[in-house]
Coordinates of C-alpha atoms in Angstrom, one line a residue:
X19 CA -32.5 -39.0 -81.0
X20 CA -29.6 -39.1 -83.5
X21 CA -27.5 -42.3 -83.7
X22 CA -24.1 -42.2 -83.9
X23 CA -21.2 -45.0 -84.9
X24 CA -18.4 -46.2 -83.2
X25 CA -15.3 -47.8 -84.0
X26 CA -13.3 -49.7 -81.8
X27 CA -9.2 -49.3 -81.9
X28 CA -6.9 -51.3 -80.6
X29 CA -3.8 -50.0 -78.4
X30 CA -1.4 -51.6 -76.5
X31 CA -0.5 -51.0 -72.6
X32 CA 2.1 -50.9 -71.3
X33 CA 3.8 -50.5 -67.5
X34 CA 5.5 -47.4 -66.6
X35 CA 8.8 -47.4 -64.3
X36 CA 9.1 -45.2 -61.4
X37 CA 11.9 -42.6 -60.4
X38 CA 11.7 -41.8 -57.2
X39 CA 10.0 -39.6 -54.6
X40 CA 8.7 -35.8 -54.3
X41 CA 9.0 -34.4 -50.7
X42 CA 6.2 -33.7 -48.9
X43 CA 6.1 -30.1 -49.4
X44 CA 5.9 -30.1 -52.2
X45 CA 9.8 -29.8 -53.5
X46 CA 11.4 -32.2 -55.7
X47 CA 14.3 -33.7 -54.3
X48 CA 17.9 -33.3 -55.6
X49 CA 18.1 -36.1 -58.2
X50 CA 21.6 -38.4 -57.5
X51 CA 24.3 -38.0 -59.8
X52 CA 22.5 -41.0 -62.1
X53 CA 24.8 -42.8 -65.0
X54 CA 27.6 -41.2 -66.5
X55 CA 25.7 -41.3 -70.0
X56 CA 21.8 -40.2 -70.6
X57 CA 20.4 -44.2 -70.4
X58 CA 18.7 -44.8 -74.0
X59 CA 16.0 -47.1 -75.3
X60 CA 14.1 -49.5 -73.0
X61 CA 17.1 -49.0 -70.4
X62 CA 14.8 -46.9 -68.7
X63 CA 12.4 -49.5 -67.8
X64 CA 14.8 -51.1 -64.9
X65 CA 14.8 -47.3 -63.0
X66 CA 17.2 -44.8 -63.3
X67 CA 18.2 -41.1 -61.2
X68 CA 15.9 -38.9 -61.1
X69 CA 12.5 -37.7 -59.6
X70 CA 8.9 -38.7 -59.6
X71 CA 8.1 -36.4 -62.3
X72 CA 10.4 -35.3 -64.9
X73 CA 10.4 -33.4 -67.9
X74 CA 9.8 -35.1 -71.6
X75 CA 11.0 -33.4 -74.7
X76 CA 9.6 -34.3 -78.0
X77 CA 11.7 -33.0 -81.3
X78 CA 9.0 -30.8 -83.1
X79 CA 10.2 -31.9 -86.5
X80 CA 10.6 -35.7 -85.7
X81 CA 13.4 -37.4 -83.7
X82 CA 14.1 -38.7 -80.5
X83 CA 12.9 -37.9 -77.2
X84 CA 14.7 -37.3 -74.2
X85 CA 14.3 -37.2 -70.7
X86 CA 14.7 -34.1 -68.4
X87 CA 15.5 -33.7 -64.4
X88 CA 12.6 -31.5 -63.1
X89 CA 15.1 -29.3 -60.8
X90 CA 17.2 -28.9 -64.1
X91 CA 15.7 -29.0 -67.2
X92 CA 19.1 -28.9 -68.8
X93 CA 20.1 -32.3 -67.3
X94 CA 19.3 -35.5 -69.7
X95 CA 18.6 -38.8 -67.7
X96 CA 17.5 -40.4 -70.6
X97 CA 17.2 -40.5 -74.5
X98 CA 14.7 -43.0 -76.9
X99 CA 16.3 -45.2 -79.1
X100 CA 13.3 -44.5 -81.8
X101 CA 12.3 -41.7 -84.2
X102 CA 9.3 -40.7 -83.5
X103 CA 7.6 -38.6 -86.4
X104 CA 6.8 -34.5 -87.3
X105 CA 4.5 -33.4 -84.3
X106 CA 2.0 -30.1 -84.6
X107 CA 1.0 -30.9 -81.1
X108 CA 2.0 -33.2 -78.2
X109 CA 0.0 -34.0 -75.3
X110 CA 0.9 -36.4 -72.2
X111 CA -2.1 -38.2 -70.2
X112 CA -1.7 -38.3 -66.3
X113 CA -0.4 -42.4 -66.5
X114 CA 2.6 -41.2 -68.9
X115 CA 1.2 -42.0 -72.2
X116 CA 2.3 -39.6 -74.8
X117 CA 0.0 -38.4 -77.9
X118 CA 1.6 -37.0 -81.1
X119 CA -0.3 -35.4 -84.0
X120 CA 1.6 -35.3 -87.0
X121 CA 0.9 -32.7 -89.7
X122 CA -1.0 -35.0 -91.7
X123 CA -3.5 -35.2 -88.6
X124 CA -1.8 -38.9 -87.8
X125 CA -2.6 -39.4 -84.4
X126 CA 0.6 -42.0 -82.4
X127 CA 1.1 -42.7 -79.2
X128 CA 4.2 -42.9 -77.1
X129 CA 5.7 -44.9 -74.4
X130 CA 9.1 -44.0 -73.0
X131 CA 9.9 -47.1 -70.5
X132 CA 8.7 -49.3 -73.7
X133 CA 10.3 -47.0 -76.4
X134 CA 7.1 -47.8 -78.7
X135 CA 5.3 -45.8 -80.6
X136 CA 1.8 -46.9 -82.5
X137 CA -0.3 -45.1 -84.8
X138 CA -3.8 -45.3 -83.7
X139 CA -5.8 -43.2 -86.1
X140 CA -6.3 -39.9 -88.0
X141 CA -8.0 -36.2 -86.9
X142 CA -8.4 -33.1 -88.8
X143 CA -6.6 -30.2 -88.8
X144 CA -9.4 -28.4 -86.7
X145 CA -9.3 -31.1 -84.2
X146 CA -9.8 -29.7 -80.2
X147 CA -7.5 -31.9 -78.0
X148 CA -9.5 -31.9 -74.2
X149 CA -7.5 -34.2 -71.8
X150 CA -9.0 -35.4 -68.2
X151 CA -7.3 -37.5 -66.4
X152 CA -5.6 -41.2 -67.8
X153 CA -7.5 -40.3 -71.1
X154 CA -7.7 -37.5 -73.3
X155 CA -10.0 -37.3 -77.0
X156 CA -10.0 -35.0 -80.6
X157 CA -12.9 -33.6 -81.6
X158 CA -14.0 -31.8 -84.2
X159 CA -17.2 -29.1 -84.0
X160 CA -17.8 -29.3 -87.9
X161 CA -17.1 -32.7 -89.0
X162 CA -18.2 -34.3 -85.6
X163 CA -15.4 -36.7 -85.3
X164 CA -14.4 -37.7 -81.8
X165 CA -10.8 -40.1 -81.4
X166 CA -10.7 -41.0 -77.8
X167 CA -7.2 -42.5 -75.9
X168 CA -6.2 -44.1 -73.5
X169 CA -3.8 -47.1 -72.9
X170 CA -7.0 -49.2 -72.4
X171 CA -7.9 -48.2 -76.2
X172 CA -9.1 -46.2 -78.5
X173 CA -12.4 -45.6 -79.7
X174 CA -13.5 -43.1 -83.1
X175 CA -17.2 -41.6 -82.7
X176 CA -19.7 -39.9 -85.1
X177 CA -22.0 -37.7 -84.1
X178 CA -24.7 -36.6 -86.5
X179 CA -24.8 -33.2 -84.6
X180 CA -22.6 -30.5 -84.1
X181 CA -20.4 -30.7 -81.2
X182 CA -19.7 -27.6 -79.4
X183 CA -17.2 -29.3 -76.1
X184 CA -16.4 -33.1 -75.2
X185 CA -14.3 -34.5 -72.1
X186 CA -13.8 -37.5 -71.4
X187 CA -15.1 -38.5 -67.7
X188 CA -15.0 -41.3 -65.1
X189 CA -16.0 -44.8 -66.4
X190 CA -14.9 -45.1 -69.5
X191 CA -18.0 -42.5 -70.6
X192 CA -17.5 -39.1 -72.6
X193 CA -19.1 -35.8 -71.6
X194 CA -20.4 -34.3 -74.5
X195 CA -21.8 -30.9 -75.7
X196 CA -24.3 -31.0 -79.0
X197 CA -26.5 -28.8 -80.7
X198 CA -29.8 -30.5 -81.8
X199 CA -32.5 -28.5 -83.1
X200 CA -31.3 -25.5 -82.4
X201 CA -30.5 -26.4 -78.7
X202 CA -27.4 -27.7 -76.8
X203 CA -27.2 -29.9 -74.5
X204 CA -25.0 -32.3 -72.5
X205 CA -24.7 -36.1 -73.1
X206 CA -22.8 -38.9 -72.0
X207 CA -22.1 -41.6 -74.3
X208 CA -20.5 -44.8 -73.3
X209 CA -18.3 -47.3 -75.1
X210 CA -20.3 -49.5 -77.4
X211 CA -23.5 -48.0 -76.8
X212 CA -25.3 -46.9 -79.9
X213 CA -27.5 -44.0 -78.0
X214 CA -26.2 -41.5 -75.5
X215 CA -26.7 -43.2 -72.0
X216 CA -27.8 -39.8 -70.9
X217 CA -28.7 -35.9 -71.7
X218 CA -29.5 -33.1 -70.2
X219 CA -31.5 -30.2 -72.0
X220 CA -30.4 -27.2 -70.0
X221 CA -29.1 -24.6 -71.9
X222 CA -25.2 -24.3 -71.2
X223 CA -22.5 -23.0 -73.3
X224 CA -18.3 -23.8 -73.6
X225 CA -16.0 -23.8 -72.0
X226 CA -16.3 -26.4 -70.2
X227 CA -14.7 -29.3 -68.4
X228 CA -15.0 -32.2 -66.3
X229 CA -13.8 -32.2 -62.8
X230 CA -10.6 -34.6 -61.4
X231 CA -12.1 -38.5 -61.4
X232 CA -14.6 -37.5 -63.8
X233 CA -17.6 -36.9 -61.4
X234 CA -18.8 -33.3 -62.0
X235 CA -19.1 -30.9 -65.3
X236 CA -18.5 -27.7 -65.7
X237 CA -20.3 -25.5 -68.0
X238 CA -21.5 -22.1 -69.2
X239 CA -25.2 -21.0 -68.4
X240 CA -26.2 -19.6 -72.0
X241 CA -28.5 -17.2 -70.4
X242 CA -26.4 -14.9 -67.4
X243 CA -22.8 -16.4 -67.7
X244 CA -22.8 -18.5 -64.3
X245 CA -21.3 -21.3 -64.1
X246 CA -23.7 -24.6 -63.8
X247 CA -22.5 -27.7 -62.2
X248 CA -23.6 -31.2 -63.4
X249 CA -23.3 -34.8 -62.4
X250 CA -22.2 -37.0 -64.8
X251 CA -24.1 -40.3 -64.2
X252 CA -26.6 -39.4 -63.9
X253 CA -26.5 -35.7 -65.8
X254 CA -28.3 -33.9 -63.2
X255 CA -28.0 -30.0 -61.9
X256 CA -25.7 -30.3 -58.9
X257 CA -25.2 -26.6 -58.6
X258 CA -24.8 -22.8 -59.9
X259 CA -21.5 -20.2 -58.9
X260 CA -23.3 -16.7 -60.2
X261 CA -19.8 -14.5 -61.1
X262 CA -21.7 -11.1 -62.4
X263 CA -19.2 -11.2 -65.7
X264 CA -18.8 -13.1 -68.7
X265 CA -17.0 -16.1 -69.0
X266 CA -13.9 -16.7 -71.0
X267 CA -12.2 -19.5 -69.8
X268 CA -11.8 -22.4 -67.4
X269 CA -9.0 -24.7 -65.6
X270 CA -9.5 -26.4 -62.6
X271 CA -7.0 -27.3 -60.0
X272 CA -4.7 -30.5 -59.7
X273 CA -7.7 -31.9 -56.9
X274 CA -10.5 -29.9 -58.6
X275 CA -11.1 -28.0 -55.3
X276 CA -11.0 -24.9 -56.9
X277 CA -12.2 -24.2 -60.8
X278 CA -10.2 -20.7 -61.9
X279 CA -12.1 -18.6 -64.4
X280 CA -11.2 -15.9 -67.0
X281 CA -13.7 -13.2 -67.0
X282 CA -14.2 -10.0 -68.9
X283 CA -15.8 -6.7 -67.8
X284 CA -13.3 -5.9 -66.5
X285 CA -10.3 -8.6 -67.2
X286 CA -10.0 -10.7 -64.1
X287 CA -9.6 -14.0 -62.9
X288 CA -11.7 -15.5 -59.8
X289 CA -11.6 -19.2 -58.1
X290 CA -14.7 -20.8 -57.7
X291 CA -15.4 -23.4 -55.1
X292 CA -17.6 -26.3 -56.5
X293 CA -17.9 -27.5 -53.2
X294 CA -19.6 -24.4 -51.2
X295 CA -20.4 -22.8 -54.4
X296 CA -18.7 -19.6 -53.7
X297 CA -16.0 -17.7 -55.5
X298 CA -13.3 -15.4 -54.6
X299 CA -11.1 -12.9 -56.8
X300 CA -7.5 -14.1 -57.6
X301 CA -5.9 -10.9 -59.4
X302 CA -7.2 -8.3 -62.2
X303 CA -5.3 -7.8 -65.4
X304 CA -4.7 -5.6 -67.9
X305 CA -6.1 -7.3 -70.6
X306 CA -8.5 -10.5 -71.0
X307 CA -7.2 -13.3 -70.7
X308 CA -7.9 -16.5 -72.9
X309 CA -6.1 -19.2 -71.6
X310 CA -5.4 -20.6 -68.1
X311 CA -3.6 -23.4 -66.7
X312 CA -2.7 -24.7 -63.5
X313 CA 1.3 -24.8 -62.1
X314 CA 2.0 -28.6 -61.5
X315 CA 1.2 -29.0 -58.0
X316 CA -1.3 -26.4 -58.0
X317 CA 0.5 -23.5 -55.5
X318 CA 0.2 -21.4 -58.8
X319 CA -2.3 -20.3 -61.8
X320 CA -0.5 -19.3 -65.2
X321 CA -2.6 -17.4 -67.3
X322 CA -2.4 -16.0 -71.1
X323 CA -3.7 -13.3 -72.4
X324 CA -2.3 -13.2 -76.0
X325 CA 0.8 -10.6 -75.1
X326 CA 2.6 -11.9 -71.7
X327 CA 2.3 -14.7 -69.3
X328 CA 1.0 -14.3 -65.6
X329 CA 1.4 -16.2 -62.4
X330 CA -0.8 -15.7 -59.8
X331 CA -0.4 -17.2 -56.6
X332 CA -3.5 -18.6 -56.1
X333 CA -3.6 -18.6 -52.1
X334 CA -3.1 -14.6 -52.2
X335 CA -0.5 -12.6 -53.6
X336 CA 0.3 -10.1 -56.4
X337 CA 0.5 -11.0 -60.2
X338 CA 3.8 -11.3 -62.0
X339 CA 3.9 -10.6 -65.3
X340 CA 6.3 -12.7 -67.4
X341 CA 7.5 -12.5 -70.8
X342 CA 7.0 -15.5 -72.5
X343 CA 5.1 -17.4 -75.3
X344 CA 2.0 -19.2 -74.5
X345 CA 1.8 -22.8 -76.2
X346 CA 0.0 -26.0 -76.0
X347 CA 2.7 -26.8 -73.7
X348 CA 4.8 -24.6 -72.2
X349 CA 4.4 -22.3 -69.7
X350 CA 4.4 -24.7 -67.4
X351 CA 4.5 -23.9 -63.3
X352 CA 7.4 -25.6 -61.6
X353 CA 7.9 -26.1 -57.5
X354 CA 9.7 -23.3 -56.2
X355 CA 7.5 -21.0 -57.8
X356 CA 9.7 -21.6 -60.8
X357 CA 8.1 -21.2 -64.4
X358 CA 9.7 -23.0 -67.2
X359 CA 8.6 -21.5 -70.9
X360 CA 9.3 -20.2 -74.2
X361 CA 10.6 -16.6 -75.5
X362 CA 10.5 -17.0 -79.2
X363 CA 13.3 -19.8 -79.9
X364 CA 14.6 -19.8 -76.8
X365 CA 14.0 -22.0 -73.7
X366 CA 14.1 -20.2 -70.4
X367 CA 13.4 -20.7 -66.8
X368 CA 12.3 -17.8 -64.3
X369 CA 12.5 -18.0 -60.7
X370 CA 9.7 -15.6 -59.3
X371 CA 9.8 -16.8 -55.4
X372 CA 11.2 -14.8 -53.4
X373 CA 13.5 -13.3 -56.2
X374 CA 12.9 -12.8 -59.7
X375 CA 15.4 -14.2 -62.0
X376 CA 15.6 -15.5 -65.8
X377 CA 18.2 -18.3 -66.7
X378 CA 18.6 -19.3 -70.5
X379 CA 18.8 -22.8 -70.8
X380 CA 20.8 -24.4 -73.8
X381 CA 18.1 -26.1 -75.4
X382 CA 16.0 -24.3 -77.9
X383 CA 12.2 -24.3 -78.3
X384 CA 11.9 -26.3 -81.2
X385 CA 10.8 -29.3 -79.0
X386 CA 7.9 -30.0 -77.5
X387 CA 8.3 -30.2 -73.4
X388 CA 6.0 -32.3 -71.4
X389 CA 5.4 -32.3 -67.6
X390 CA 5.3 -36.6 -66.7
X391 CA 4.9 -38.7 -64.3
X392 CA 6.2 -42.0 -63.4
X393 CA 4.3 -43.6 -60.7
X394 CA 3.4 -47.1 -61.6
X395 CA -0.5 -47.3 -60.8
X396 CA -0.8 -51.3 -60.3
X397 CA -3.5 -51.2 -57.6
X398 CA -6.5 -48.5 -56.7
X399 CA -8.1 -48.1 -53.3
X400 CA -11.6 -46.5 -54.5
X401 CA -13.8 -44.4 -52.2
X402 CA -17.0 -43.3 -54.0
X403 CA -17.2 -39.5 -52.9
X404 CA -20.4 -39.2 -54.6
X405 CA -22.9 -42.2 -53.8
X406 CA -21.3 -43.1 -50.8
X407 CA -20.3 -46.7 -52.4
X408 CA -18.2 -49.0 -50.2
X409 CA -14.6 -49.0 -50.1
X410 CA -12.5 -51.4 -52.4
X411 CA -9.6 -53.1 -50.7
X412 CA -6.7 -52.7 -52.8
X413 CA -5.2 -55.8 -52.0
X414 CA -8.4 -57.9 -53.8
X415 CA -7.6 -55.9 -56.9
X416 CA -5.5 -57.8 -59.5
X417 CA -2.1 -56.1 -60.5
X418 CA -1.7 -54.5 -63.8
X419 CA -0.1 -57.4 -66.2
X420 CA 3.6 -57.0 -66.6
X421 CA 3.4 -53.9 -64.2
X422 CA 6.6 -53.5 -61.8
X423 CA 6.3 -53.5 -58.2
X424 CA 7.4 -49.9 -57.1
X425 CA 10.3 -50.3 -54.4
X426 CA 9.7 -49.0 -50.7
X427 CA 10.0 -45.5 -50.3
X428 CA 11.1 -43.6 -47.6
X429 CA 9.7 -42.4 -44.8
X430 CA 8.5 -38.7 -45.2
X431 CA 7.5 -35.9 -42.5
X432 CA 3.8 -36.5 -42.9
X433 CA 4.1 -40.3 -41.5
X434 CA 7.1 -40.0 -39.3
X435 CA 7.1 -39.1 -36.3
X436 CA 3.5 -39.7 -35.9
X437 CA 3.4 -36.5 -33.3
X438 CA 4.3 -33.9 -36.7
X439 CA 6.7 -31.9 -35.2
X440 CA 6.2 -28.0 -34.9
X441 CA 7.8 -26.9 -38.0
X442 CA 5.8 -29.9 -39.8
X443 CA 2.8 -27.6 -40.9
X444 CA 1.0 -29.8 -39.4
X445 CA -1.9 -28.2 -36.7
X446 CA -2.1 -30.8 -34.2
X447 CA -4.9 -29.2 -31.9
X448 CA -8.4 -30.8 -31.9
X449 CA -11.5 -29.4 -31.1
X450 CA -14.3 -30.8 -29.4
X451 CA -16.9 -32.4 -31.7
X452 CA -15.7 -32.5 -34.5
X453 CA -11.7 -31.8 -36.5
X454 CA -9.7 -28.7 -36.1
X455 CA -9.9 -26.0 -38.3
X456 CA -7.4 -25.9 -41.1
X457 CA -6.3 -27.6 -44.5
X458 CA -7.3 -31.6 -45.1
X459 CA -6.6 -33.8 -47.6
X460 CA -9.9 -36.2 -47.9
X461 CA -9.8 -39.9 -48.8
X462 CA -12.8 -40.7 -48.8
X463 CA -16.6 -40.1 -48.0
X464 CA -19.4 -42.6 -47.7
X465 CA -22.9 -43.2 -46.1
X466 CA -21.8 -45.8 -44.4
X467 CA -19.3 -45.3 -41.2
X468 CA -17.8 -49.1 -41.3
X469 CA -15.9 -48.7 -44.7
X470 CA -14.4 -45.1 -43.5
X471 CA -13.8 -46.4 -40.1
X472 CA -11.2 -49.2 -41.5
X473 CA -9.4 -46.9 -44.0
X474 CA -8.7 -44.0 -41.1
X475 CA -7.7 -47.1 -38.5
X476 CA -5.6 -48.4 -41.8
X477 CA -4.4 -44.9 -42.2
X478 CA -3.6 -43.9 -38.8
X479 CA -1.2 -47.3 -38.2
X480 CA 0.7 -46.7 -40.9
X481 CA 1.1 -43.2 -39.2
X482 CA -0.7 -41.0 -40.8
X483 CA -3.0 -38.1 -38.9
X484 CA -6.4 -39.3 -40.0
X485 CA -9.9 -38.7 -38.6
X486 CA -13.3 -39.4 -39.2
X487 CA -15.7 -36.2 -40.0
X488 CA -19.5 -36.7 -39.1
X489 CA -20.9 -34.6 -41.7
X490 CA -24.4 -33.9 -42.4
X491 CA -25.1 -32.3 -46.4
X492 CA -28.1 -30.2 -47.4
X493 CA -30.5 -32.4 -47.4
X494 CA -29.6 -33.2 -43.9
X495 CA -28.2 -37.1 -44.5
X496 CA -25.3 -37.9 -42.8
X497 CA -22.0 -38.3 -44.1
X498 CA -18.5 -39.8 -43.2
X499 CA -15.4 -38.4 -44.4
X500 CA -12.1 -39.7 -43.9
X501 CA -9.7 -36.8 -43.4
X502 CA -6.0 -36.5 -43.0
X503 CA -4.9 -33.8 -41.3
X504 CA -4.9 -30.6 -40.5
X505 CA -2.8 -28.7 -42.1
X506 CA -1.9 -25.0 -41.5
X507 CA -1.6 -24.5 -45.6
X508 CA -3.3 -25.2 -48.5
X509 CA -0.3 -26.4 -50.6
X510 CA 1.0 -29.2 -47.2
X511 CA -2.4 -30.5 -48.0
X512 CA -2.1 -30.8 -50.9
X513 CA 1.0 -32.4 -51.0
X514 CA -0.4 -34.9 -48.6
X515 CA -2.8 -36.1 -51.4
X516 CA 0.0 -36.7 -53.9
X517 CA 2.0 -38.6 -51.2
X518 CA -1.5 -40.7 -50.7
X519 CA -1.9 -41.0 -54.1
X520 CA 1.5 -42.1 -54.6
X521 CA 1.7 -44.6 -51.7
X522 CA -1.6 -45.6 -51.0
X523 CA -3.5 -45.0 -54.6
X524 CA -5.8 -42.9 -52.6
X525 CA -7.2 -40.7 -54.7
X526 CA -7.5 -37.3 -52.5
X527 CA -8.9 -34.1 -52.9
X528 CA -8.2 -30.6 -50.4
X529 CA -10.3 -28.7 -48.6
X530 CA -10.4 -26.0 -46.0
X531 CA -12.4 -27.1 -42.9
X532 CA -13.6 -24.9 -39.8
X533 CA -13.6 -21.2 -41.0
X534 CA -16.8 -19.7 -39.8
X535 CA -17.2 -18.2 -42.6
X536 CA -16.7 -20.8 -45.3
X537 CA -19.1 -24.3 -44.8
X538 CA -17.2 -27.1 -46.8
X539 CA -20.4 -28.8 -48.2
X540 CA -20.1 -31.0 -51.3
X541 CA -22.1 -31.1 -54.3
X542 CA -25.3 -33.6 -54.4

């Protein structure tokens, strides 16, 4: 087995402010009218107008950032009191931490609420950039250099073989795609380990990725083109979605219920369920498509294929074909089925639901615009989905150092009145034996009823519609899943998980439950 080195960076972290709520279906709420002048420097730290997420601009050439309202990209909340440097590429993890490469292959981070940025190493100018989660890593296929981020750290590896794909995944651990000997297979190598923890030597191919909380990998089977599903730790097969077609590319939805695909022969793009192991066509296209990516809270796929821009609704609907640039960062897929993107050096926004309509906005696209979120993450309830592993209670976790203690929110439809109301999207029928059919958003599932038992009853006082799901996998064990729910459409689920995630730090993911036709089974 080939060695590799590692060298350990150091990086600050730091605590992020928040701004506010998203509704629960999904809509941002109309920011208030905020300060009379754009806040600047670490103002932004003690709060300020706005929304939960917001968009980040990053001067291309070097300069200072500024802070966008997510309803009106137009409207500046806030603006740094730094210069940051010459970016080719910018990049923003899902805790808010920015990542600049400068053309030199400088690699900085940024922190708005701190205003600090920190140089924390060098890539070269073939460097991949592959993000999952709160962390994100360069690699290189030739030099087989891998810089990994986070606010935790930063690590460099060396690999003495050539890297063909790398994610980071859950656990501080990376994913990791090599050729040895004429062969590729997956590792997983851990911080400050000298020899992968763990390979596999099935033959799999890019792309790839690594599923939402870093439990599953996604890859190409090198043989027919279908798509092979592996646990992480351990690497084991968890799975194969046969597609008949060659595969181009991958993205995977905000919960990683659904992983789109580009395939050729002809040019089309499917969804594949990595639960039930099924797929389902989204939309064919004129021409193949080689780049895909996910709207921000999932009710939409964008897709490039080197000439125009697509959205695709991905719970049914016709293709719109848009005419835009696609970048590193922009298009990106707004609420509202609103796309925000790029048409050569101007900066538009296009309304496609119900209407279609294209607004210029006054700022040019020499900036770099970055989707962000600011939801202070100071404690975690975790509920192992995979190994059925007890419940941690959030309250025995200790609070992030110098982290601020988010404000109450307001109450939102999902929690009050605890009867959802008819227009609430909520389906309130139960069945006999087991939930109602229709869209849940699942918090947890373990072996062991006690630990799911206390988070529903938790769940349920504080007025949400949670159950408890008896459910029995392939190998016939038993299973209990905590459920909230049900929901007559995909995207109300889904919105229910951020609204967990952002008041509970429960960590949910969506699926449809009670179709005949469609068995929800997870992954073992």
């Amino acid at each position: 087995m080939r060695r590799f080195r590692r060298t350990a960076l150091t990086a600050a972290v730091w605590a992020l402010g928040s701004l506010g709520p998203v509704s629960c279906d999904g809509q941002p709420e109309r920011p208030d009218p905020g300060p009379e002048r754009p806040l600047t420097g670490a103002e932004l730290v003690v709060g300020t107008a706005g929304e939960e997420w917001a968009l980040l601009t990053v001067p291309r050439g070097g300069g200072q950032a500024d802070l966008r309202v997510l309803s009106s990209p137009d409207s500046t909340v806030w603006t740094g009191g730094i210069d940051l440097p010459a970016a080719v590429e910018a990049h923003v993890l899902d805790d808010g931490l920015v990542v600049l490469r400068g053309e030199d292959g400088a690699v900085y981070t940024f922190d708005a609420p701190t205003d600090e940025s920190v140089r924390i190493g060098d890539v070269g100018e073939t460097a991949t950039w592959v993000a999952n989660g709160a962390a994100g890593l360069f690699y290189e296929a030739e030099g087989s250099e891998i810089l990994e981020i986070s606010r935790a750290g930063s690590w460099k590896y060396r690999v003495t073989d050539p890297v063909r794909w790398a994610s980071p995944a859950e656990g501080g651990a990376l994913a990791l795609l090599a050729s040895h000997e004429g062969r590729s297979g997956l590792w997983l190598l851990r911080h400050g380990e000298e020899q992968p923890a763990d390979r596999s030597q099935a033959e799999v191919a890019p792309p790839g990725l690594v599923t939402a909380w870093g439990r599953r990998a996604v890859l190409v089977d090198s043989e027919d083109n279908a798509l092979l599903v592996f646990t992480v730790e351990p690497i084991e097969p968890a799975g194969r979605i046969d597609l008949g077609a060659s595969v181009v590319a991958l993205a995977s939805s905000p919960s990683s219920h659904e992983i789109y695909v580009s395939l050729d022969g002809p040019p089309r793009v499917a969804a594949a369920n990595r639960f039930n192991l099924t797929s389902r066509e989204l939309a064919h296209l004129p021409r193949r498509a080689d780049a895909l990516r996910s709207s921000l809270f999932g009710e939409s796929l964008l897709v490039g294929d080197g000439r125009r821009v697509h959205r695709i609704p991905v719970a049914g609907g016709d293709a719109r074909e848009l005419e835009m640039d696609w970048r590193a960062d922009v298009p990106i897929g707004l609420p509202g089925g609103r796309v925000l993107g790029a048409r050569g050096e101007a900066m538009l926004l296009v309304e496609t639901d119900p209407s279609f309509r294209e607004t210029l906005l006054n700022s040019s696209s020499d900036r770099w615009w970055l989707a962000i979120r600011w939801n202070p993450a100071t404690a975690r309830v975790v509920a192992d989905r995979v190994d059925g592993e007890p419940l941690i209670d959030a309250a025995a976790l200790p609070m992030t150092e110098g982290a601020p203690v988010a404000g109450p929110l307001p109450p939102e439809d999902l929690r009050a009145p605890r009867v959802a109301p008819p227009d609430s999207g909520v389906a309130t029928d139960r069945t006999p034996g087991g939930p109602a059919p229709g869209f849940y958003a699942i918090v947890g599932s373990a072996r062991q009823e006690a630990g799911i038992a206390d988070l529903v009853e938790s769940l349920t006082s504080a007025g949400y519609p949670a159950v408890i799901q008896r459910y029995p996998d392939d190998a016939g064990r038993l299973w209990y899943r905590g459920l909230v729910g049900p929901f007559a459409a995909r995207n109300r689920a889904e919105a229910a998980a951020r609204q967990l995630l952002r008041e509970r730090r429960l960590q949910a993911w969506v699926a449809e439950i009670g179709e005949p036709d469609r068995v929800d089974r997870p992954l073992r």
